[in-house]
PDB file of C-alpha atoms in Angstrom:
ATOM      1  CA  MET A 574     -28.344 -96.362  44.707  1.00 58.00           C
ATOM      2  CA  VAL A 575     -30.412 -93.276  44.309  1.00 62.00           C
ATOM      3  CA  PRO A 576     -31.187 -93.966  40.533  1.00 60.00           C
ATOM      4  CA  PHE A 577     -32.321 -97.485  41.343  1.00 62.00           C
ATOM      5  CA  ILE A 578     -34.488 -96.505  44.177  1.00 62.00           C
ATOM      6  CA  THR A 579     -36.175 -93.696  42.143  1.00 66.00           C
ATOM      7  CA  SER A 580     -36.749 -96.039  39.170  1.00 67.00           C
ATOM      8  CA  ALA A 581     -38.170 -98.949  41.075  1.00 70.00           C
ATOM      9  CA  ASN A 582     -41.561 -97.368  41.877  1.00 77.00           C
ATOM     10  CA  ILE A 583     -41.556 -98.513  45.544  1.00 79.00           C
ATOM     11  CA  ARG A 584     -45.001 -97.323  46.446  1.00 78.00           C
ATOM     12  CA  GLU A 585     -46.878 -99.288  43.500  1.00 83.00           C
ATOM     13  CA  HIS A 586     -44.839-102.533  43.228  1.00 85.00           C
ATOM     14  CA  THR A 587     -43.384-103.284  46.818  1.00 87.00           C
ATOM     15  CA  ASN A 588     -44.816-106.411  48.461  1.00 90.00           C
ATOM     16  CA  TRP A 589     -45.366-105.098  52.012  1.00 89.00           C
ATOM     17  CA  VAL A 590     -45.841-108.456  53.630  1.00 91.00           C
ATOM     18  CA  ILE A 591     -42.396-109.434  52.456  1.00 93.00           C
ATOM     19  CA  LEU A 592     -41.022-106.015  53.701  1.00 91.00           C
ATOM     20  CA  ALA A 593     -42.651-106.250  56.981  1.00 91.00           C
ATOM     21  CA  SER A 594     -41.499-109.850  57.487  1.00 94.00           C
ATOM     22  CA  PHE A 595     -37.857-109.426  56.131  1.00 93.00           C
ATOM     23  CA  LEU A 596     -36.710-105.927  57.006  1.00 89.00           C
ATOM     24  CA  PRO A 597     -36.991-105.773  60.845  1.00 90.00           C
ATOM     25  CA  CYS A 598     -35.215-109.171  61.087  1.00 91.00           C
ATOM     26  CA  GLN A 599     -32.470-107.891  58.801  1.00 86.00           C
ATOM     27  CA  ALA A 600     -32.065-104.494  60.574  1.00 81.00           C
ATOM     28  CA  ALA A 601     -31.823-106.243  63.907  1.00 87.00           C
ATOM     29  CA  SER A 602     -29.328-108.794  62.867  1.00 88.00           C
ATOM     30  CA  VAL A 603     -26.813-106.215  61.163  1.00 81.00           C
ATOM     31  CA  PRO A 604     -25.353-105.366  64.646  1.00 84.00           C
ATOM     32  CA  LEU A 605     -25.083-108.943  65.513  1.00 87.00           C
ATOM     33  CA  GLY A 606     -22.952-109.478  62.388  1.00 85.00           C
ATOM     34  CA  ALA A 607     -20.892-106.510  62.889  1.00 81.00           C
ATOM     35  CA  LEU A 608     -20.150-107.368  66.526  1.00 84.00           C
ATOM     36  CA  ALA A 609     -19.280-110.980  65.440  1.00 81.00           C
ATOM     37  CA  LEU A 610     -16.822-109.540  62.967  1.00 78.00           C
ATOM     38  CA  GLN A 611     -14.789-108.060  65.841  1.00 80.00           C
ATOM     39  CA  ARG A 612     -14.449-111.436  67.627  1.00 81.00           C
ATOM     40  CA  VAL A 613     -14.506-114.210  64.760  1.00 78.00           C
ATOM     41  CA  SER A 614     -12.738-114.385  61.464  1.00 78.00           C
ATOM     42  CA  PRO A 615     -15.290-113.901  58.604  1.00 77.00           C
ATOM     43  CA  ALA A 616     -13.397-116.397  56.549  1.00 82.00           C
ATOM     44  CA  TYR A 617     -15.122-119.437  57.914  1.00 82.00           C
ATOM     45  CA  LEU A 618     -18.535-117.773  57.493  1.00 79.00           C
ATOM     46  CA  GLU A 619     -17.692-116.668  53.950  1.00 82.00           C
ATOM     47  CA  LEU A 620     -16.523-120.128  52.948  1.00 87.00           C
ATOM     48  CA  THR A 621     -19.646-121.814  54.456  1.00 85.00           C
ATOM     49  CA  PHE A 622     -22.118-119.343  52.763  1.00 83.00           C
ATOM     50  CA  SER A 623     -20.206-119.723  49.512  1.00 88.00           C
ATOM     51  CA  ALA A 624     -20.662-123.456  49.626  1.00 90.00           C
ATOM     52  CA  LEU A 625     -24.386-123.201  50.490  1.00 87.00           C
ATOM     53  CA  ILE A 626     -25.106-120.840  47.769  1.00 88.00           C
ATOM     54  CA  ALA A 627     -23.062-122.950  45.139  1.00 89.00           C
ATOM     55  CA  LEU A 628     -25.236-125.928  46.310  1.00 89.00           C
ATOM     56  CA  PHE A 629     -28.545-123.899  46.011  1.00 88.00           C
ATOM     57  CA  VAL A 630     -27.551-122.596  42.611  1.00 88.00           C
ATOM     58  CA  SER A 631     -26.601-126.120  41.378  1.00 88.00           C
ATOM     59  CA  GLU A 632     -29.977-127.488  42.511  1.00 86.00           C
ATOM     60  CA  ARG A 633     -32.052-124.725  40.987  1.00 85.00           C
ATOM     61  CA  THR A 634     -30.384-124.891  37.666  1.00 85.00           C
ATOM     62  CA  GLY A 635     -30.728-128.690  37.596  1.00 84.00           C
ATOM     63  CA  ALA A 636     -26.942-129.420  37.637  1.00 83.00           C
ATOM     64  CA  PHE A 637     -27.369-132.207  40.101  1.00 79.00           C
ATOM     65  CA  GLY A 638     -30.013-133.839  37.809  1.00 79.00           C
ATOM     66  CA  TYR A 639     -27.781-133.575  34.903  1.00 78.00           C
ATOM     67  CA  VAL A 640     -24.908-135.231  36.758  1.00 81.00           C
ATOM     68  CA  ALA A 641     -27.145-137.886  38.042  1.00 81.00           C
ATOM     69  CA  ARG A 642     -28.499-138.652  34.505  1.00 81.00           C
ATOM     70  CA  LYS A 643     -24.944-138.653  32.999  1.00 78.00           C
ATOM     71  CA  CYS A 644     -23.732-141.078  35.661  1.00 82.00           C
ATOM     72  CA  GLY A 645     -26.850-143.259  35.154  1.00 73.00           C
ATOM     73  CA  GLY A 646     -26.444-143.196  31.473  1.00 61.00           C
ATOM     74  CA  GLY A 647     -29.920-141.507  30.971  1.00 55.00           C
ATOM     75  CA  GLU A 648     -30.968-138.491  28.985  1.00 52.00           C
ATOM     76  CA  SER A 649     -28.710-135.375  29.490  1.00 46.00           C
ATOM     77  CA  THR A 650     -31.384-132.756  28.863  1.00 48.00           C
ATOM     78  CA  THR A 651     -31.188-129.937  31.559  1.00 46.00           C
ATOM     79  CA  THR A 652     -33.764-127.509  32.447  1.00 47.00           C
ATOM     80  CA  VAL A 653     -33.585-124.549  34.590  1.00 47.00           C
ATOM     81  CA  SER A 654     -35.989-124.188  37.483  1.00 46.00           C
ATOM     82  CA  THR A 655     -37.297-120.739  37.028  1.00 45.00           C
ATOM     83  CA  THR A 656     -40.823-119.445  36.769  1.00 41.00           C
ATOM     84  CA  ALA A 657     -44.271-120.322  35.333  1.00 41.00           C
ATOM     85  CA  GLY A 658     -46.837-118.053  33.665  1.00 44.00           C
ATOM     86  CA  ASP A 659     -46.669-115.720  30.720  1.00 44.00           C
ATOM     87  CA  GLY A 660     -43.098-114.695  31.318  1.00 44.00           C
ATOM     88  CA  ASP A 661     -43.795-110.899  31.453  1.00 45.00           C
ATOM     89  CA  GLY A 662     -43.423-110.509  35.261  1.00 43.00           C
ATOM     90  CA  ASP A 663     -46.841-108.950  35.625  1.00 44.00           C
ATOM     91  CA  ALA A 664     -49.167-112.121  35.765  1.00 40.00           C
ATOM     92  CA  ARG A 665     -50.457-113.602  38.965  1.00 42.00           C
ATOM     93  CA  GLY A 666     -48.557-116.578  40.330  1.00 43.00           C
ATOM     94  CA  VAL A 667     -49.522-120.070  38.759  1.00 42.00           C
ATOM     95  CA  ASN A 668     -51.223-121.118  42.006  1.00 45.00           C
ATOM     96  CA  ALA A 669     -53.131-117.967  42.550  1.00 44.00           C
ATOM     97  CA  PRO A 670     -56.920-118.471  43.383  1.00 47.00           C
ATOM     98  CA  ASP A 671     -59.226-117.271  40.662  1.00 47.00           C
ATOM     99  CA  VAL A 672     -61.467-115.407  42.922  1.00 54.00           C
ATOM    100  CA  GLU A 673     -61.241-114.376  46.650  1.00 60.00           C
ATOM    101  CA  THR A 674     -64.246-114.457  48.827  1.00 62.00           C
ATOM    102  CA  GLY A 675     -65.582-111.155  50.173  1.00 59.00           C
ATOM    103  CA  GLU A 676     -64.299-112.292  53.865  1.00 62.00           C
ATOM    104  CA  GLU A 677     -60.797-112.828  52.554  1.00 64.00           C
ATOM    105  CA  VAL A 678     -60.530-109.532  50.663  1.00 63.00           C
ATOM    106  CA  GLU A 679     -61.896-107.640  53.912  1.00 61.00           C
ATOM    107  CA  ALA A 680     -59.386-109.541  56.101  1.00 62.00           C
ATOM    108  CA  ARG A 681     -56.474-108.622  53.812  1.00 65.00           C
ATOM    109  CA  ALA A 682     -57.678-104.892  53.812  1.00 59.00           C
ATOM    110  CA  ASN A 683     -58.069-104.816  57.502  1.00 64.00           C
ATOM    111  CA  TRP A 684     -55.157-107.008  58.615  1.00 71.00           C
ATOM    112  CA  TRP A 685     -54.320-104.639  61.603  1.00 70.00           C
ATOM    113  CA  LYS A 686     -57.765-105.353  63.192  1.00 75.00           C
ATOM    114  CA  GLU A 687     -57.670-108.971  62.839  1.00 79.00           C
ATOM    115  CA  PRO A 688     -54.025-110.049  62.550  1.00 83.00           C
ATOM    116  CA  LYS A 689     -54.784-113.721  63.502  1.00 85.00           C
ATOM    117  CA  LYS A 690     -57.421-114.238  60.686  1.00 85.00           C
ATOM    118  CA  PHE A 691     -54.790-112.517  58.106  1.00 85.00           C
ATOM    119  CA  LEU A 692     -51.929-114.829  59.217  1.00 88.00           C
ATOM    120  CA  MET A 693     -54.122-117.802  58.496  1.00 89.00           C
ATOM    121  CA  LEU A 694     -55.185-116.707  55.095  1.00 87.00           C
ATOM    122  CA  PRO A 695     -53.567-118.279  52.040  1.00 88.00           C
ATOM    123  CA  VAL A 696     -50.793-116.051  50.553  1.00 88.00           C
ATOM    124  CA  ASP A 697     -51.945-113.609  47.880  1.00 84.00           C
ATOM    125  CA  ASN A 698     -50.119-114.959  44.947  1.00 83.00           C
ATOM    126  CA  ASP A 699     -50.014-111.822  42.877  1.00 84.00           C
ATOM    127  CA  GLY A 700     -46.662-111.703  41.153  1.00 86.00           C
ATOM    128  CA  LEU A 701     -45.273-114.760  43.172  1.00 87.00           C
ATOM    129  CA  THR A 702     -45.898-118.292  43.895  1.00 87.00           C
ATOM    130  CA  PHE A 703     -46.163-119.720  47.480  1.00 90.00           C
ATOM    131  CA  ASN A 704     -48.331-122.617  48.718  1.00 89.00           C
ATOM    132  CA  GLY A 705     -49.402-121.880  52.284  1.00 89.00           C
ATOM    133  CA  GLU A 706     -50.734-119.409  54.689  1.00 90.00           C
ATOM    134  CA  ASN A 707     -49.407-115.901  55.319  1.00 91.00           C
ATOM    135  CA  TRP A 708     -47.749-116.804  58.577  1.00 92.00           C
ATOM    136  CA  LYS A 709     -45.584-119.568  56.877  1.00 94.00           C
ATOM    137  CA  PHE A 710     -44.764-116.979  54.180  1.00 95.00           C
ATOM    138  CA  MET A 711     -43.698-114.341  56.755  1.00 95.00           C
ATOM    139  CA  LEU A 712     -41.756-116.837  58.747  1.00 95.00           C
ATOM    140  CA  CYS A 713     -39.725-117.801  55.613  1.00 95.00           C
ATOM    141  CA  TRP A 714     -38.872-114.088  54.912  1.00 95.00           C
ATOM    142  CA  ALA A 715     -38.159-113.522  58.679  1.00 95.00           C
ATOM    143  CA  VAL A 716     -35.611-116.302  58.780  1.00 95.00           C
ATOM    144  CA  ALA A 717     -34.084-114.915  55.401  1.00 94.00           C
ATOM    145  CA  GLY A 718     -34.008-111.569  56.864  1.00 92.00           C
ATOM    146  CA  CYS A 719     -32.050-112.784  59.979  1.00 93.00           C
ATOM    147  CA  MET A 720     -29.527-114.574  57.802  1.00 90.00           C
ATOM    148  CA  SER A 721     -29.107-111.440  55.434  1.00 89.00           C
ATOM    149  CA  GLY A 722     -28.552-109.058  58.259  1.00 86.00           C
ATOM    150  CA  PHE A 723     -26.054-111.068  60.047  1.00 87.00           C
ATOM    151  CA  LEU A 724     -24.054-111.874  56.782  1.00 84.00           C
ATOM    152  CA  GLY A 725     -24.306-108.258  55.719  1.00 81.00           C
ATOM    153  CA  GLY A 726     -23.035-107.095  59.074  1.00 80.00           C
ATOM    154  CA  MET A 727     -20.349-109.513  59.115  1.00 78.00           C
ATOM    155  CA  THR A 728     -19.082-109.628  55.417  1.00 75.00           C
ATOM    156  CA  GLY A 729     -20.859-106.688  53.777  1.00 75.00           C
ATOM    157  CA  THR A 730     -22.835-108.960  51.484  1.00 77.00           C
ATOM    158  CA  HIS A 731     -26.380-109.141  52.399  1.00 81.00           C
ATOM    159  CA  GLY A 732     -28.077-110.115  49.161  1.00 84.00           C
ATOM    160  CA  PRO A 733     -28.019-114.065  48.762  1.00 86.00           C
ATOM    161  CA  PRO A 734     -30.717-114.838  51.278  1.00 89.00           C
ATOM    162  CA  ALA A 735     -33.211-112.402  49.710  1.00 90.00           C
ATOM    163  CA  ILE A 736     -32.099-113.598  46.109  1.00 89.00           C
ATOM    164  CA  ALA A 737     -32.569-117.190  46.938  1.00 89.00           C
ATOM    165  CA  CYS A 738     -36.332-116.539  48.283  1.00 92.00           C
ATOM    166  CA  TYR A 739     -37.102-114.514  45.180  1.00 91.00           C
ATOM    167  CA  THR A 740     -36.113-117.363  42.967  1.00 90.00           C
ATOM    168  CA  MET A 741     -37.859-120.164  45.006  1.00 89.00           C
ATOM    169  CA  MET A 742     -40.978-118.175  45.259  1.00 90.00           C
ATOM    170  CA  LYS A 743     -40.805-117.048  41.604  1.00 87.00           C
ATOM    171  CA  VAL A 744     -41.368-113.240  42.463  1.00 90.00           C
ATOM    172  CA  SER A 745     -41.989-111.031  39.601  1.00 88.00           C
ATOM    173  CA  LYS A 746     -39.279-108.643  38.401  1.00 88.00           C
ATOM    174  CA  ASP A 747     -41.290-105.439  39.536  1.00 88.00           C
ATOM    175  CA  ILE A 748     -41.856-106.693  42.883  1.00 91.00           C
ATOM    176  CA  VAL A 749     -38.386-107.786  43.313  1.00 90.00           C
ATOM    177  CA  ARG A 750     -37.004-104.352  42.212  1.00 87.00           C
ATOM    178  CA  ALA A 751     -39.363-102.321  44.353  1.00 88.00           C
ATOM    179  CA  THR A 752     -39.076-104.511  47.511  1.00 90.00           C
ATOM    180  CA  SER A 753     -35.181-104.717  47.142  1.00 87.00           C
ATOM    181  CA  ALA A 754     -35.020-100.888  46.742  1.00 85.00           C
ATOM    182  CA  ALA A 755     -37.114-100.375  49.993  1.00 84.00           C
ATOM    183  CA  ILE A 756     -34.922-103.065  51.915  1.00 82.00           C
ATOM    184  CA  LEU A 757     -31.683-101.272  50.551  1.00 78.00           C
ATOM    185  CA  VAL A 758     -32.490 -97.973  51.998  1.00 78.00           C
ATOM    186  CA  THR A 759     -32.978 -99.133  55.434  1.00 73.00           C
ATOM    187  CA  VAL A 760     -30.268-101.567  55.683  1.00 67.00           C
ATOM    188  CA  MET A 761     -27.693 -99.303  54.309  1.00 72.00           C
ATOM    189  CA  CYS A 762     -28.483 -96.785  56.956  1.00 74.00           C
ATOM    190  CA  SER A 763     -28.507 -99.478  59.525  1.00 66.00           C
ATOM    191  CA  ARG A 764     -25.021-100.580  58.414  1.00 65.00           C
ATOM    192  CA  LEU A 765     -23.606 -97.100  58.170  1.00 73.00           C
ATOM    193  CA  VAL A 766     -24.670 -96.287  61.758  1.00 76.00           C
ATOM    194  CA  THR A 767     -23.440 -99.493  63.212  1.00 68.00           C
ATOM    195  CA  TYR A 768     -19.957 -99.285  61.332  1.00 69.00           C
ATOM    196  CA  ALA A 769     -19.614 -95.564  62.516  1.00 72.00           C
ATOM    197  CA  VAL A 770     -20.460 -96.275  66.245  1.00 75.00           C
ATOM    198  CA  ASN A 771     -17.959 -99.236  66.083  1.00 71.00           C
ATOM    199  CA  GLY A 772     -15.355 -97.233  64.412  1.00 70.00           C
ATOM    200  CA  MET A 773     -15.267 -99.852  61.519  1.00 65.00           C
ATOM    201  CA  PHE A 774     -14.641 -97.608  58.537  1.00 63.00           C
ATOM    202  CA  ASP A 775     -11.363 -98.038  56.652  1.00 65.00           C
ATOM    203  CA  ILE A 776     -10.595 -95.261  54.034  1.00 65.00           C
ATOM    204  CA  SER A 777      -7.064 -96.253  53.497  1.00 69.00           C
ATOM    205  CA  LYS A 778      -7.744 -97.092  49.817  1.00 68.00           C
ATOM    206  CA  PRO A 779      -9.819 -94.271  48.589  1.00 71.00           C
ATOM    207  CA  GLY A 780      -8.903 -95.000  45.019  1.00 74.00           C
ATOM    208  CA  VAL A 781     -10.144 -98.555  45.052  1.00 72.00           C
ATOM    209  CA  TYR A 782     -13.455 -97.437  46.752  1.00 71.00           C
ATOM    210  CA  GLY A 783     -13.806 -94.562  44.316  1.00 78.00           C
ATOM    211  CA  THR A 784     -13.211 -96.868  41.460  1.00 83.00           C
ATOM    212  CA  ALA A 785     -15.753 -99.379  42.784  1.00 75.00           C
ATOM    213  CA  GLY A 786     -18.376 -96.819  43.495  1.00 75.00           C
ATOM    214  CA  GLY A 787     -18.001 -95.418  39.956  1.00 82.00           C
ATOM    215  CA  CYS A 788     -18.331 -98.718  38.366  1.00 84.00           C
ATOM    216  CA  GLY A 789     -21.280 -99.658  40.820  1.00 75.00           C
ATOM    217  CA  LEU A 790     -23.084 -96.391  39.485  1.00 75.00           C
ATOM    218  CA  ALA A 791     -22.649 -97.346  35.829  1.00 82.00           C
ATOM    219  CA  GLY A 792     -23.795-100.794  36.473  1.00 80.00           C
ATOM    220  CA  VAL A 793     -26.925 -99.436  38.190  1.00 74.00           C
ATOM    221  CA  PHE A 794     -27.700 -97.285  35.098  1.00 80.00           C
ATOM    222  CA  LEU A 795     -26.966-100.320  32.803  1.00 83.00           C
ATOM    223  CA  GLY A 796     -29.160-102.362  34.940  1.00 81.00           C
ATOM    224  CA  ILE A 797     -32.143 -99.981  34.809  1.00 78.00           C
ATOM    225  CA  TYR A 798     -32.014 -99.974  30.989  1.00 81.00           C
ATOM    226  CA  ALA A 799     -31.632-103.515  30.516  1.00 80.00           C
ATOM    227  CA  GLN A 800     -34.314-104.600  32.871  1.00 80.00           C
ATOM    228  CA  LYS A 801     -36.802-103.254  30.198  1.00 80.00           C
ATOM    229  CA  PHE A 802     -35.847-106.026  27.898  1.00 84.00           C
ATOM    230  CA  VAL A 803     -36.007-108.922  30.363  1.00 83.00           C
ATOM    231  CA  ASP A 804     -38.882-111.199  31.015  1.00 82.00           C
ATOM    232  CA  LYS A 805     -39.696-113.123  34.084  1.00 78.00           C
ATOM    233  CA  ASP A 806     -37.889-116.384  33.116  1.00 82.00           C
ATOM    234  CA  GLN A 807     -34.822-114.644  32.038  1.00 84.00           C
ATOM    235  CA  PHE A 808     -34.864-112.399  35.193  1.00 84.00           C
ATOM    236  CA  THR A 809     -34.877-115.431  37.320  1.00 84.00           C
ATOM    237  CA  LYS A 810     -31.992-116.970  35.431  1.00 86.00           C
ATOM    238  CA  ILE A 811     -30.046-113.640  35.974  1.00 87.00           C
ATOM    239  CA  LEU A 812     -30.681-113.869  39.663  1.00 87.00           C
ATOM    240  CA  LEU A 813     -29.294-117.384  39.724  1.00 88.00           C
ATOM    241  CA  GLY A 814     -26.175-116.090  37.860  1.00 90.00           C
ATOM    242  CA  ILE A 815     -25.684-113.362  40.260  1.00 86.00           C
ATOM    243  CA  LEU A 816     -25.911-115.791  43.182  1.00 87.00           C
ATOM    244  CA  GLY A 817     -23.370-118.086  41.425  1.00 90.00           C
ATOM    245  CA  LEU A 818     -21.013-115.121  40.820  1.00 89.00           C
ATOM    246  CA  GLY A 819     -21.420-114.056  44.410  1.00 85.00           C
ATOM    247  CA  SER A 820     -20.545-117.530  45.536  1.00 88.00           C
ATOM    248  CA  VAL A 821     -17.318-117.412  43.633  1.00 90.00           C
ATOM    249  CA  LEU A 822     -16.452-113.987  44.939  1.00 86.00           C
ATOM    250  CA  MET A 823     -17.335-115.025  48.602  1.00 85.00           C
ATOM    251  CA  LEU A 824     -15.160-118.101  48.149  1.00 88.00           C
ATOM    252  CA  TYR A 825     -12.168-115.928  46.969  1.00 87.00           C
ATOM    253  CA  LYS A 826     -12.586-113.585  49.927  1.00 84.00           C
ATOM    254  CA  GLY A 827     -12.941-116.462  52.364  1.00 85.00           C
ATOM    255  CA  ILE A 828      -9.789-118.006  51.212  1.00 89.00           C
ATOM    256  CA  GLU A 829      -8.040-114.707  51.233  1.00 84.00           C
ATOM    257  CA  ASP A 830      -9.205-114.004  54.780  1.00 80.00           C
ATOM    258  CA  LEU A 831      -7.877-117.400  56.130  1.00 78.00           C
TER     259      LEU A 831
END
């Protein structure tokens, strides 16, 4: 976790609007998921989220369109819904305004003085694409945060809702890495405290946890190295692949927990 956080350049690339919307809702929902785990089998939630993730990935990769064309006897060309722009992850979103007015710039810079005006401004599409005002953007991320926190507290897997938002809003690689690193620090601390207070740590298989931790650390270093050679389109496809793999693993765990 530490190597990823230090390499993500949180201060420069974090989208603070996403962070402020997502993180409080996620942190607040983690205890709810942990408490629900003590009363309800996680299997049903895991199976439900697995199905939802599979449907989302199928839609974003064009699988539904492909099947429909095959059934209808039409063309079978499949395109993956990813990103637009120059593909390097640093360009502004395709719907970004060319020039902001002085009033808009001032309202963004002084959002704490006039929060109502800030909420009604269009989203600053710097490194992402979202058509709408800031309050709608923040609401989307708040809902994702609630889902992520509850899912993470109950099953230990909190990433799918955030990844889904990243892919739908075409968030650039640098913003995804930095914002995710900032989220990771807080949510891990929240989960550790919650599990410790409720006595939910199970260290009966230290070998398994040690092996998983070592492989995870190796994966972090590999990912840090590989991300340098991945453009924005490829990065979105990788995120969808991770979601798809997560869906399969969650399905397996849900069946095992039944």
